[in-house]
Amino acid sequence: MPKRIIITGGSSGIGEALVRRFTADGWIVAFTCLTHEKEARALSAETGALCCVCDVRDEKSVGDALGYFMKLIHRPDGLINNAGIAQKRVLEEMPLTEWEDMMNVHLRGAFLWSRALLPALRETGGSILNISSIWGQTGASCEAGYSAAKAGLIGLTKALAKEAAPQVRVNAIAPGVIETPMLGGYSEAELEELRGRIPLDRLGKPGDVADAAAFLMSERASYITGQVLAVNGGLYC
Ligand code: NAD
């Protein structure tokens, strides 16, 4: 029987690569989006993945999306909390609403989806994957809110791995600098400077993250839980 997975933020960048990778590997995929809805519908038509609009910050929106997916998916084997937003601003100039948005999209979203799906994942022996960030491991200047939220996601991963065991595995991926629309806030010079510091001498591709995710969600990773897999070309190790 094919495995079934729910991916948040599947309409762009890393999420799109995840949808493509898991459908290509024969999984039944359901994904959410908030932005890029037109692209999401096209991806759904191309891959056969189910798609619906859902704001991960909003409990009702998550409940509605879950209800829709569960009618079709019934027994999920996996959840990837991927939805995310970027930020570039010094802390002194950050409005409280922006700080709260960072926490809500990354942490509240992962909390709401994980809490909603855990009972079903316990039944199937499934697993959860949280997409954190290298900046959650090292901290990035002008990205304090983003770094704090992504570090929080690592804490959530480690705590939930203990709590949800032995039925459910919980891991995280910490991508480095990956070529997606999220890099729009960086100038060419900044990206070139970052590339120069990467031992593998290139920026990452969304597929690099999807390959690591496919491994962590598979049976080959059945003895791995509570871990953070860095996919960063050696930028931080
Ligand atoms: P992206 O902007 O291309 O895609 C972000 C996705 O999240 C989109 O599908 C968007 O619709 C969705 N989204 C945003 N806010 C949402 C909300 N409130 N509710 C539901 N969905 C929402 O970005 P990306 O680079 O593909 O990022 C994917 C994940 O990877 C994010 O969590 C990001 O923080 C993380 N990440 C990215 C990089 C990078 O260099 N691109 C590095 C480290 C971590």
PDB file of N, CA, C and O and ligand atoms in Angstrom, residues 8-18 31-37 40 52-58 61-62 81-86 101-102 104-106 109 113 130-136 146 150 153 173-183 186 191 204 206 209 231, ligand 1:
ATOM      1  N   THR A   8       3.259  20.882   4.548  1.00  0.00           N
ATOM      2  CA  THR A   8       2.750  22.261   4.594  1.00  0.00           C
ATOM      3  C   THR A   8       3.645  23.152   3.722  1.00  0.00           C
ATOM      4  O   THR A   8       4.849  22.926   3.602  1.00  0.00           O
ATOM      5  N   GLY A   9       3.027  24.166   3.127  1.00  0.00           N
ATOM      6  CA  GLY A   9       3.794  25.106   2.291  1.00  0.00           C
ATOM      7  C   GLY A   9       4.398  24.436   1.073  1.00  0.00           C
ATOM      8  O   GLY A   9       5.582  24.602   0.785  1.00  0.00           O
ATOM      9  N   GLY A  10       3.561  23.713   0.323  1.00  0.00           N
ATOM     10  CA  GLY A  10       4.088  22.936  -0.808  1.00  0.00           C
ATOM     11  C   GLY A  10       4.061  23.656  -2.136  1.00  0.00           C
ATOM     12  O   GLY A  10       4.397  23.074  -3.162  1.00  0.00           O
ATOM     13  N   SER A  11       3.711  24.938  -2.138  1.00  0.00           N
ATOM     14  CA  SER A  11       3.473  25.605  -3.423  1.00  0.00           C
ATOM     15  C   SER A  11       4.704  26.251  -4.030  1.00  0.00           C
ATOM     16  O   SER A  11       4.642  26.792  -5.126  1.00  0.00           O
ATOM     17  N   SER A  12       5.838  26.203  -3.335  1.00  0.00           N
ATOM     18  CA  SER A  12       6.994  26.965  -3.814  1.00  0.00           C
ATOM     19  C   SER A  12       8.273  26.361  -3.235  1.00  0.00           C
ATOM     20  O   SER A  12       8.237  25.680  -2.208  1.00  0.00           O
ATOM     21  N   GLY A  13       9.394  26.613  -3.905  1.00  0.00           N
ATOM     22  CA  GLY A  13      10.719  26.313  -3.353  1.00  0.00           C
ATOM     23  C   GLY A  13      10.890  24.892  -2.837  1.00  0.00           C
ATOM     24  O   GLY A  13      10.651  23.913  -3.550  1.00  0.00           O
ATOM     25  N   ILE A  14      11.322  24.777  -1.577  1.00  0.00           N
ATOM     26  CA  ILE A  14      11.606  23.471  -0.978  1.00  0.00           C
ATOM     27  C   ILE A  14      10.329  22.629  -0.906  1.00  0.00           C
ATOM     28  O   ILE A  14      10.343  21.421  -1.177  1.00  0.00           O
ATOM     29  N   GLY A  15       9.208  23.253  -0.552  1.00  0.00           N
ATOM     30  CA  GLY A  15       7.942  22.512  -0.450  1.00  0.00           C
ATOM     31  C   GLY A  15       7.555  21.897  -1.784  1.00  0.00           C
ATOM     32  O   GLY A  15       7.114  20.744  -1.844  1.00  0.00           O
ATOM     33  N   GLU A  16       7.720  22.648  -2.855  1.00  0.00           N
ATOM     34  CA  GLU A  16       7.404  22.116  -4.187  1.00  0.00           C
ATOM     35  C   GLU A  16       8.298  20.905  -4.493  1.00  0.00           C
ATOM     36  O   GLU A  16       7.837  19.890  -5.008  1.00  0.00           O
ATOM     37  N   ALA A  17       9.588  21.021  -4.158  1.00  0.00           N
ATOM     38  CA  ALA A  17      10.522  19.899  -4.399  1.00  0.00           C
ATOM     39  C   ALA A  17      10.114  18.683  -3.568  1.00  0.00           C
ATOM     40  O   ALA A  17      10.233  17.536  -4.020  1.00  0.00           O
ATOM     41  N   LEU A  18       9.620  18.931  -2.355  1.00  0.00           N
ATOM     42  CA  LEU A  18       9.164  17.816  -1.511  1.00  0.00           C
ATOM     43  C   LEU A  18       7.958  17.126  -2.151  1.00  0.00           C
ATOM     44  O   LEU A  18       7.890  15.893  -2.208  1.00  0.00           O
ATOM     45  N   PHE A  31      -0.817  18.526   0.141  1.00  0.00           N
ATOM     46  CA  PHE A  31      -0.020  19.673   0.571  1.00  0.00           C
ATOM     47  C   PHE A  31      -0.874  20.919   0.685  1.00  0.00           C
ATOM     48  O   PHE A  31      -1.920  21.050   0.068  1.00  0.00           O
ATOM     49  N   THR A  32      -0.389  21.834   1.527  1.00  0.00           N
ATOM     50  CA  THR A  32      -1.082  23.102   1.721  1.00  0.00           C
ATOM     51  C   THR A  32      -0.266  24.231   1.110  1.00  0.00           C
ATOM     52  O   THR A  32       0.931  24.094   0.861  1.00  0.00           O
ATOM     53  N   CYS A  33      -0.953  25.345   0.884  1.00  0.00           N
ATOM     54  CA  CYS A  33      -0.236  26.552   0.484  1.00  0.00           C
ATOM     55  C   CYS A  33      -0.999  27.754   1.021  1.00  0.00           C
ATOM     56  O   CYS A  33      -2.174  27.648   1.370  1.00  0.00           O
ATOM     57  N   LEU A  34      -0.320  28.860   1.102  1.00  0.00           N
ATOM     58  CA  LEU A  34      -0.998  30.119   1.429  1.00  0.00           C
ATOM     59  C   LEU A  34      -0.777  31.086   0.284  1.00  0.00           C
ATOM     60  O   LEU A  34      -1.689  31.743  -0.186  1.00  0.00           O
ATOM     61  N   THR A  35       0.488  31.145  -0.179  1.00  0.00           N
ATOM     62  CA  THR A  35       0.832  31.970  -1.341  1.00  0.00           C
ATOM     63  C   THR A  35       0.959  31.052  -2.564  1.00  0.00           C
ATOM     64  O   THR A  35       0.884  29.827  -2.428  1.00  0.00           O
ATOM     65  N   HIS A  36       1.178  31.656  -3.738  1.00  0.00           N
ATOM     66  CA  HIS A  36       1.419  30.899  -4.982  1.00  0.00           C
ATOM     67  C   HIS A  36       0.302  29.878  -5.250  1.00  0.00           C
ATOM     68  O   HIS A  36       0.574  28.740  -5.636  1.00  0.00           O
ATOM     69  N   GLU A  37      -0.955  30.303  -5.066  1.00  0.00           N
ATOM     70  CA  GLU A  37      -2.056  29.330  -5.188  1.00  0.00           C
ATOM     71  C   GLU A  37      -2.180  28.782  -6.614  1.00  0.00           C
ATOM     72  O   GLU A  37      -2.422  27.590  -6.800  1.00  0.00           O
ATOM     73  N   ALA A  40       0.331  26.246  -7.115  1.00  0.00           N
ATOM     74  CA  ALA A  40      -0.021  25.044  -6.347  1.00  0.00           C
ATOM     75  C   ALA A  40      -1.031  24.198  -7.098  1.00  0.00           C
ATOM     76  O   ALA A  40      -0.915  22.969  -7.146  1.00  0.00           O
ATOM     77  N   CYS A  52      -4.686  22.121  -0.814  1.00  0.00           N
ATOM     78  CA  CYS A  52      -5.686  23.093  -0.361  1.00  0.00           C
ATOM     79  C   CYS A  52      -5.006  24.277   0.310  1.00  0.00           C
ATOM     80  O   CYS A  52      -3.866  24.175   0.781  1.00  0.00           O
ATOM     81  N   VAL A  53      -5.717  25.402   0.299  1.00  0.00           N
ATOM     82  CA  VAL A  53      -5.199  26.610   0.930  1.00  0.00           C
ATOM     83  C   VAL A  53      -5.369  26.473   2.434  1.00  0.00           C
ATOM     84  O   VAL A  53      -6.419  26.049   2.919  1.00  0.00           O
ATOM     85  N   CYS A  54      -4.310  26.795   3.177  1.00  0.00           N
ATOM     86  CA  CYS A  54      -4.373  26.708   4.644  1.00  0.00           C
ATOM     87  C   CYS A  54      -3.347  27.659   5.238  1.00  0.00           C
ATOM     88  O   CYS A  54      -2.196  27.664   4.832  1.00  0.00           O
ATOM     89  N   ASP A  55      -3.788  28.450   6.189  1.00  0.00           N
ATOM     90  CA  ASP A  55      -2.863  29.319   6.919  1.00  0.00           C
ATOM     91  C   ASP A  55      -2.461  28.572   8.192  1.00  0.00           C
ATOM     92  O   ASP A  55      -3.285  28.379   9.088  1.00  0.00           O
ATOM     93  N   VAL A  56      -1.187  28.178   8.274  1.00  0.00           N
ATOM     94  CA  VAL A  56      -0.761  27.338   9.414  1.00  0.00           C
ATOM     95  C   VAL A  56      -0.829  28.084  10.748  1.00  0.00           C
ATOM     96  O   VAL A  56      -0.742  27.471  11.799  1.00  0.00           O
ATOM     97  N   ARG A  57      -0.994  29.415  10.689  1.00  0.00           N
ATOM     98  CA  ARG A  57      -1.099  30.190  11.938  1.00  0.00           C
ATOM     99  C   ARG A  57      -2.476  30.044  12.568  1.00  0.00           C
ATOM    100  O   ARG A  57      -2.665  30.371  13.732  1.00  0.00           O
ATOM    101  N   ASP A  58      -3.449  29.598  11.791  1.00  0.00           N
ATOM    102  CA  ASP A  58      -4.845  29.669  12.186  1.00  0.00           C
ATOM    103  C   ASP A  58      -5.394  28.269  12.510  1.00  0.00           C
ATOM    104  O   ASP A  58      -5.455  27.394  11.642  1.00  0.00           O
ATOM    105  N   SER A  61      -8.216  27.051  10.278  1.00  0.00           N
ATOM    106  CA  SER A  61      -7.749  26.754   8.925  1.00  0.00           C
ATOM    107  C   SER A  61      -7.035  25.397   8.893  1.00  0.00           C
ATOM    108  O   SER A  61      -7.224  24.592   7.968  1.00  0.00           O
ATOM    109  N   VAL A  62      -6.228  25.126   9.921  1.00  0.00           N
ATOM    110  CA  VAL A  62      -5.535  23.828  10.004  1.00  0.00           C
ATOM    111  C   VAL A  62      -6.576  22.705  10.171  1.00  0.00           C
ATOM    112  O   VAL A  62      -6.493  21.666   9.500  1.00  0.00           O
ATOM    113  N   ASN A  81       6.486  19.672   8.354  1.00  0.00           N
ATOM    114  CA  ASN A  81       6.201  21.074   8.664  1.00  0.00           C
ATOM    115  C   ASN A  81       7.238  21.933   7.955  1.00  0.00           C
ATOM    116  O   ASN A  81       8.359  22.113   8.436  1.00  0.00           O
ATOM    117  N   ASN A  82       6.844  22.408   6.771  1.00  0.00           N
ATOM    118  CA  ASN A  82       7.788  23.126   5.907  1.00  0.00           C
ATOM    119  C   ASN A  82       7.445  24.604   5.734  1.00  0.00           C
ATOM    120  O   ASN A  82       8.330  25.412   5.454  1.00  0.00           O
ATOM    121  N   ALA A  83       6.173  24.976   5.914  1.00  0.00           N
ATOM    122  CA  ALA A  83       5.756  26.363   5.644  1.00  0.00           C
ATOM    123  C   ALA A  83       6.641  27.342   6.405  1.00  0.00           C
ATOM    124  O   ALA A  83       6.960  27.131   7.573  1.00  0.00           O
ATOM    125  N   GLY A  84       7.033  28.398   5.734  1.00  0.00           N
ATOM    126  CA  GLY A  84       7.896  29.371   6.409  1.00  0.00           C
ATOM    127  C   GLY A  84       7.914  30.707   5.708  1.00  0.00           C
ATOM    128  O   GLY A  84       7.504  30.830   4.545  1.00  0.00           O
ATOM    129  N   ILE A  85       8.355  31.712   6.427  1.00  0.00           N
ATOM    130  CA  ILE A  85       8.508  33.055   5.878  1.00  0.00           C
ATOM    131  C   ILE A  85       9.879  33.591   6.297  1.00  0.00           C
ATOM    132  O   ILE A  85      10.448  33.141   7.286  1.00  0.00           O
ATOM    133  N   ALA A  86      10.372  34.550   5.521  1.00  0.00           N
ATOM    134  CA  ALA A  86      11.692  35.110   5.810  1.00  0.00           C
ATOM    135  C   ALA A  86      11.551  36.493   6.437  1.00  0.00           C
ATOM    136  O   ALA A  86      10.453  37.072   6.479  1.00  0.00           O
ATOM    137  N   ASP A 101       4.561  37.068  14.062  1.00  0.00           N
ATOM    138  CA  ASP A 101       4.306  36.337  12.826  1.00  0.00           C
ATOM    139  C   ASP A 101       5.349  35.243  12.617  1.00  0.00           C
ATOM    140  O   ASP A 101       5.024  34.125  12.195  1.00  0.00           O
ATOM    141  N   MET A 102       6.606  35.580  12.909  1.00  0.00           N
ATOM    142  CA  MET A 102       7.696  34.595  12.797  1.00  0.00           C
ATOM    143  C   MET A 102       7.401  33.372  13.665  1.00  0.00           C
ATOM    144  O   MET A 102       7.544  32.231  13.239  1.00  0.00           O
ATOM    145  N   ASN A 104       4.509  32.501  14.936  1.00  0.00           N
ATOM    146  CA  ASN A 104       3.243  31.846  14.580  1.00  0.00           C
ATOM    147  C   ASN A 104       3.377  30.940  13.355  1.00  0.00           C
ATOM    148  O   ASN A 104       2.880  29.823  13.344  1.00  0.00           O
ATOM    149  N   VAL A 105       4.043  31.425  12.312  1.00  0.00           N
ATOM    150  CA  VAL A 105       4.157  30.602  11.102  1.00  0.00           C
ATOM    151  C   VAL A 105       5.007  29.361  11.400  1.00  0.00           C
ATOM    152  O   VAL A 105       4.619  28.230  11.081  1.00  0.00           O
ATOM    153  N   HIS A 106       6.170  29.574  12.050  1.00  0.00           N
ATOM    154  CA  HIS A 106       7.081  28.436  12.201  1.00  0.00           C
ATOM    155  C   HIS A 106       6.745  27.540  13.389  1.00  0.00           C
ATOM    156  O   HIS A 106       6.748  26.318  13.266  1.00  0.00           O
ATOM    157  N   GLY A 109       2.475  26.980  13.842  1.00  0.00           N
ATOM    158  CA  GLY A 109       2.063  26.133  12.713  1.00  0.00           C
ATOM    159  C   GLY A 109       2.493  24.688  12.923  1.00  0.00           C
ATOM    160  O   GLY A 109       1.703  23.759  12.755  1.00  0.00           O
ATOM    161  N   TRP A 113      -0.173  21.517  13.529  1.00  0.00           N
ATOM    162  CA  TRP A 113      -0.221  20.356  12.625  1.00  0.00           C
ATOM    163  C   TRP A 113       0.234  19.083  13.332  1.00  0.00           C
ATOM    164  O   TRP A 113      -0.345  18.019  13.152  1.00  0.00           O
ATOM    165  N   ASN A 130      10.499  18.372  10.648  1.00  0.00           N
ATOM    166  CA  ASN A 130      10.386  19.832  10.728  1.00  0.00           C
ATOM    167  C   ASN A 130      11.508  20.479   9.916  1.00  0.00           C
ATOM    168  O   ASN A 130      12.676  20.109  10.079  1.00  0.00           O
ATOM    169  N   ILE A 131      11.161  21.425   9.065  1.00  0.00           N
ATOM    170  CA  ILE A 131      12.192  22.113   8.282  1.00  0.00           C
ATOM    171  C   ILE A 131      12.636  23.337   9.086  1.00  0.00           C
ATOM    172  O   ILE A 131      11.944  24.358   9.144  1.00  0.00           O
ATOM    173  N   SER A 132      13.793  23.194   9.730  1.00  0.00           N
ATOM    174  CA  SER A 132      14.380  24.278  10.513  1.00  0.00           C
ATOM    175  C   SER A 132      15.293  25.092   9.594  1.00  0.00           C
ATOM    176  O   SER A 132      14.962  25.315   8.424  1.00  0.00           O
ATOM    177  N   SER A 133      16.452  25.500  10.089  1.00  0.00           N
ATOM    178  CA  SER A 133      17.376  26.298   9.265  1.00  0.00           C
ATOM    179  C   SER A 133      18.747  26.337   9.921  1.00  0.00           C
ATOM    180  O   SER A 133      18.872  26.235  11.147  1.00  0.00           O
ATOM    181  N   ILE A 134      19.756  26.525   9.100  1.00  0.00           N
ATOM    182  CA  ILE A 134      21.115  26.746   9.620  1.00  0.00           C
ATOM    183  C   ILE A 134      21.123  27.934  10.597  1.00  0.00           C
ATOM    184  O   ILE A 134      21.861  27.946  11.575  1.00  0.00           O
ATOM    185  N   TRP A 135      20.237  28.912  10.336  1.00  0.00           N
ATOM    186  CA  TRP A 135      20.244  30.101  11.216  1.00  0.00           C
ATOM    187  C   TRP A 135      19.646  29.768  12.586  1.00  0.00           C
ATOM    188  O   TRP A 135      19.902  30.456  13.559  1.00  0.00           O
ATOM    189  N   GLY A 136      18.883  28.712  12.667  1.00  0.00           N
ATOM    190  CA  GLY A 136      18.410  28.227  13.965  1.00  0.00           C
ATOM    191  C   GLY A 136      19.525  27.560  14.754  1.00  0.00           C
ATOM    192  O   GLY A 136      19.423  27.395  15.971  1.00  0.00           O
ATOM    193  N   TYR A 146      13.595  35.112  12.984  1.00  0.00           N
ATOM    194  CA  TYR A 146      13.662  33.883  12.182  1.00  0.00           C
ATOM    195  C   TYR A 146      14.562  32.859  12.873  1.00  0.00           C
ATOM    196  O   TYR A 146      14.196  31.684  13.011  1.00  0.00           O
ATOM    197  N   LYS A 150      13.414  29.230  14.328  1.00  0.00           N
ATOM    198  CA  LYS A 150      13.984  27.990  13.792  1.00  0.00           C
ATOM    199  C   LYS A 150      14.727  27.209  14.874  1.00  0.00           C
ATOM    200  O   LYS A 150      14.776  25.976  14.839  1.00  0.00           O
ATOM    201  N   LEU A 153      12.127  25.390  16.728  1.00  0.00           N
ATOM    202  CA  LEU A 153      11.682  24.192  15.999  1.00  0.00           C
ATOM    203  C   LEU A 153      12.606  23.006  16.298  1.00  0.00           C
ATOM    204  O   LEU A 153      12.160  21.855  16.339  1.00  0.00           O
ATOM    205  N   ILE A 173      15.375  18.945   9.552  1.00  0.00           N
ATOM    206  CA  ILE A 173      16.445  19.254   8.598  1.00  0.00           C
ATOM    207  C   ILE A 173      16.766  20.726   8.787  1.00  0.00           C
ATOM    208  O   ILE A 173      15.863  21.555   8.936  1.00  0.00           O
ATOM    209  N   ALA A 174      18.059  21.029   8.814  1.00  0.00           N
ATOM    210  CA  ALA A 174      18.497  22.426   8.874  1.00  0.00           C
ATOM    211  C   ALA A 174      19.160  22.772   7.541  1.00  0.00           C
ATOM    212  O   ALA A 174      20.367  22.561   7.376  1.00  0.00           O
ATOM    213  N   PRO A 175      18.370  23.274   6.582  1.00  0.00           N
ATOM    214  CA  PRO A 175      18.978  23.636   5.300  1.00  0.00           C
ATOM    215  C   PRO A 175      19.900  24.850   5.468  1.00  0.00           C
ATOM    216  O   PRO A 175      19.696  25.695   6.341  1.00  0.00           O
ATOM    217  N   GLY A 176      20.912  24.913   4.583  1.00  0.00           N
ATOM    218  CA  GLY A 176      21.773  26.097   4.535  1.00  0.00           C
ATOM    219  C   GLY A 176      21.132  27.136   3.629  1.00  0.00           C
ATOM    220  O   GLY A 176      19.981  27.522   3.829  1.00  0.00           O
ATOM    221  N   VAL A 177      21.878  27.572   2.626  1.00  0.00           N
ATOM    222  CA  VAL A 177      21.360  28.594   1.707  1.00  0.00           C
ATOM    223  C   VAL A 177      20.857  27.885   0.453  1.00  0.00           C
ATOM    224  O   VAL A 177      21.655  27.384  -0.343  1.00  0.00           O
ATOM    225  N   ILE A 178      19.544  27.833   0.309  1.00  0.00           N
ATOM    226  CA  ILE A 178      18.925  27.045  -0.760  1.00  0.00           C
ATOM    227  C   ILE A 178      18.270  27.992  -1.758  1.00  0.00           C
ATOM    228  O   ILE A 178      17.554  28.926  -1.368  1.00  0.00           O
ATOM    229  N   GLU A 179      18.495  27.729  -3.046  1.00  0.00           N
ATOM    230  CA  GLU A 179      17.973  28.627  -4.093  1.00  0.00           C
ATOM    231  C   GLU A 179      16.456  28.511  -4.240  1.00  0.00           C
ATOM    232  O   GLU A 179      15.963  27.623  -4.931  1.00  0.00           O
ATOM    233  N   THR A 180      15.746  29.389  -3.552  1.00  0.00           N
ATOM    234  CA  THR A 180      14.277  29.448  -3.647  1.00  0.00           C
ATOM    235  C   THR A 180      13.873  30.927  -3.618  1.00  0.00           C
ATOM    236  O   THR A 180      14.710  31.800  -3.312  1.00  0.00           O
ATOM    237  N   PRO A 181      12.588  31.216  -3.846  1.00  0.00           N
ATOM    238  CA  PRO A 181      12.148  32.618  -3.763  1.00  0.00           C
ATOM    239  C   PRO A 181      12.452  33.261  -2.413  1.00  0.00           C
ATOM    240  O   PRO A 181      12.538  34.492  -2.311  1.00  0.00           O
ATOM    241  N   MET A 182      12.652  32.444  -1.366  1.00  0.00           N
ATOM    242  CA  MET A 182      12.928  33.013  -0.045  1.00  0.00           C
ATOM    243  C   MET A 182      14.248  33.787  -0.001  1.00  0.00           C
ATOM    244  O   MET A 182      14.465  34.617   0.878  1.00  0.00           O
ATOM    245  N   LEU A 183      15.140  33.530  -0.952  1.00  0.00           N
ATOM    246  CA  LEU A 183      16.422  34.255  -0.968  1.00  0.00           C
ATOM    247  C   LEU A 183      16.273  35.651  -1.566  1.00  0.00           C
ATOM    248  O   LEU A 183      17.258  36.383  -1.671  1.00  0.00           O
ATOM    249  N   TYR A 186      18.075  38.719  -0.168  1.00  0.00           N
ATOM    250  CA  TYR A 186      19.535  38.856  -0.230  1.00  0.00           C
ATOM    251  C   TYR A 186      19.938  39.524  -1.540  1.00  0.00           C
ATOM    252  O   TYR A 186      19.380  39.218  -2.602  1.00  0.00           O
ATOM    253  N   LEU A 191      24.766  36.996  -1.638  1.00  0.00           N
ATOM    254  CA  LEU A 191      24.700  35.574  -2.008  1.00  0.00           C
ATOM    255  C   LEU A 191      26.068  35.077  -2.457  1.00  0.00           C
ATOM    256  O   LEU A 191      26.478  33.957  -2.137  1.00  0.00           O
ATOM    257  N   GLY A 204      22.648  25.587  -2.227  1.00  0.00           N
ATOM    258  CA  GLY A 204      21.880  24.352  -2.268  1.00  0.00           C
ATOM    259  C   GLY A 204      20.691  24.472  -3.208  1.00  0.00           C
ATOM    260  O   GLY A 204      20.246  25.574  -3.546  1.00  0.00           O
ATOM    261  N   PRO A 206      16.610  23.048  -3.952  1.00  0.00           N
ATOM    262  CA  PRO A 206      15.490  22.458  -3.206  1.00  0.00           C
ATOM    263  C   PRO A 206      15.538  20.930  -3.206  1.00  0.00           C
ATOM    264  O   PRO A 206      15.223  20.282  -2.215  1.00  0.00           O
ATOM    265  N   VAL A 209      17.399  19.216  -0.357  1.00  0.00           N
ATOM    266  CA  VAL A 209      16.613  19.068   0.888  1.00  0.00           C
ATOM    267  C   VAL A 209      15.611  17.930   0.738  1.00  0.00           C
ATOM    268  O   VAL A 209      15.431  17.111   1.655  1.00  0.00           O
ATOM    269  N   VAL A 231      21.752  20.236   5.865  1.00  0.00           N
ATOM    270  CA  VAL A 231      21.911  20.121   4.409  1.00  0.00           C
ATOM    271  C   VAL A 231      22.405  21.492   3.963  1.00  0.00           C
ATOM    272  O   VAL A 231      21.629  22.360   3.574  1.00  0.00           O
TER     273      VAL A 231
HETATM  274  P1  NAD B   1       9.281  29.768  -0.216  1.00  0.00           P
HETATM  275  O1  NAD B   1       8.975  31.183   0.093  1.00  0.00           O
HETATM  276  O2  NAD B   1       9.649  29.398  -1.602  1.00  0.00           O
HETATM  277  O3  NAD B   1       8.043  28.849   0.228  1.00  0.00           O
HETATM  278  C1  NAD B   1       7.403  29.034   1.460  1.00  0.00           C
HETATM  279  C2  NAD B   1       6.126  28.212   1.490  1.00  0.00           C
HETATM  280  O4  NAD B   1       5.502  28.434   2.772  1.00  0.00           O
HETATM  281  C3  NAD B   1       5.112  28.617   0.425  1.00  0.00           C
HETATM  282  O5  NAD B   1       4.458  27.460  -0.071  1.00  0.00           O
HETATM  283  C4  NAD B   1       4.101  29.481   1.193  1.00  0.00           C
HETATM  284  O6  NAD B   1       2.794  29.426   0.631  1.00  0.00           O
HETATM  285  C5  NAD B   1       4.136  28.782   2.547  1.00  0.00           C
HETATM  286  N1  NAD B   1       3.664  29.654   3.633  1.00  0.00           N
HETATM  287  C6  NAD B   1       4.159  30.837   4.056  1.00  0.00           C
HETATM  288  N2  NAD B   1       3.428  31.314   5.079  1.00  0.00           N
HETATM  289  C7  NAD B   1       2.452  30.409   5.324  1.00  0.00           C
HETATM  290  C8  NAD B   1       1.393  30.313   6.255  1.00  0.00           C
HETATM  291  N3  NAD B   1       1.150  31.269   7.173  1.00  0.00           N
HETATM  292  N4  NAD B   1       0.585  29.220   6.206  1.00  0.00           N
HETATM  293  C9  NAD B   1       0.799  28.258   5.290  1.00  0.00           C
HETATM  294  N5  NAD B   1       1.783  28.276   4.387  1.00  0.00           N
HETATM  295  C10 NAD B   1       2.601  29.333   4.403  1.00  0.00           C
HETATM  296  O7  NAD B   1      10.427  29.364   0.800  1.00  0.00           O
HETATM  297  P2  NAD B   1      11.416  28.098   0.874  1.00  0.00           P
HETATM  298  O8  NAD B   1      12.787  28.611   0.759  1.00  0.00           O
HETATM  299  O9  NAD B   1      10.961  26.991  -0.001  1.00  0.00           O
HETATM  300  O10 NAD B   1      11.197  27.706   2.416  1.00  0.00           O
HETATM  301  C11 NAD B   1      10.625  26.474   2.840  1.00  0.00           C
HETATM  302  C12 NAD B   1      11.075  26.218   4.279  1.00  0.00           C
HETATM  303  O11 NAD B   1      12.501  26.042   4.298  1.00  0.00           O
HETATM  304  C13 NAD B   1      10.771  27.366   5.230  1.00  0.00           C
HETATM  305  O12 NAD B   1      10.374  26.861   6.481  1.00  0.00           O
HETATM  306  C14 NAD B   1      12.105  28.072   5.336  1.00  0.00           C
HETATM  307  O13 NAD B   1      12.226  28.797   6.528  1.00  0.00           O
HETATM  308  C15 NAD B   1      13.058  26.889   5.258  1.00  0.00           C
HETATM  309  N6  NAD B   1      14.429  27.239   4.891  1.00  0.00           N
HETATM  310  C16 NAD B   1      14.715  27.808   3.688  1.00  0.00           C
HETATM  311  C17 NAD B   1      16.034  28.114   3.358  1.00  0.00           C
HETATM  312  C18 NAD B   1      16.440  28.740   2.043  1.00  0.00           C
HETATM  313  O14 NAD B   1      17.614  29.111   1.907  1.00  0.00           O
HETATM  314  N7  NAD B   1      15.541  28.857   1.072  1.00  0.00           N
HETATM  315  C19 NAD B   1      17.050  27.825   4.271  1.00  0.00           C
HETATM  316  C20 NAD B   1      16.723  27.256   5.496  1.00  0.00           C
HETATM  317  C21 NAD B   1      15.400  26.955   5.783  1.00  0.00           C
END
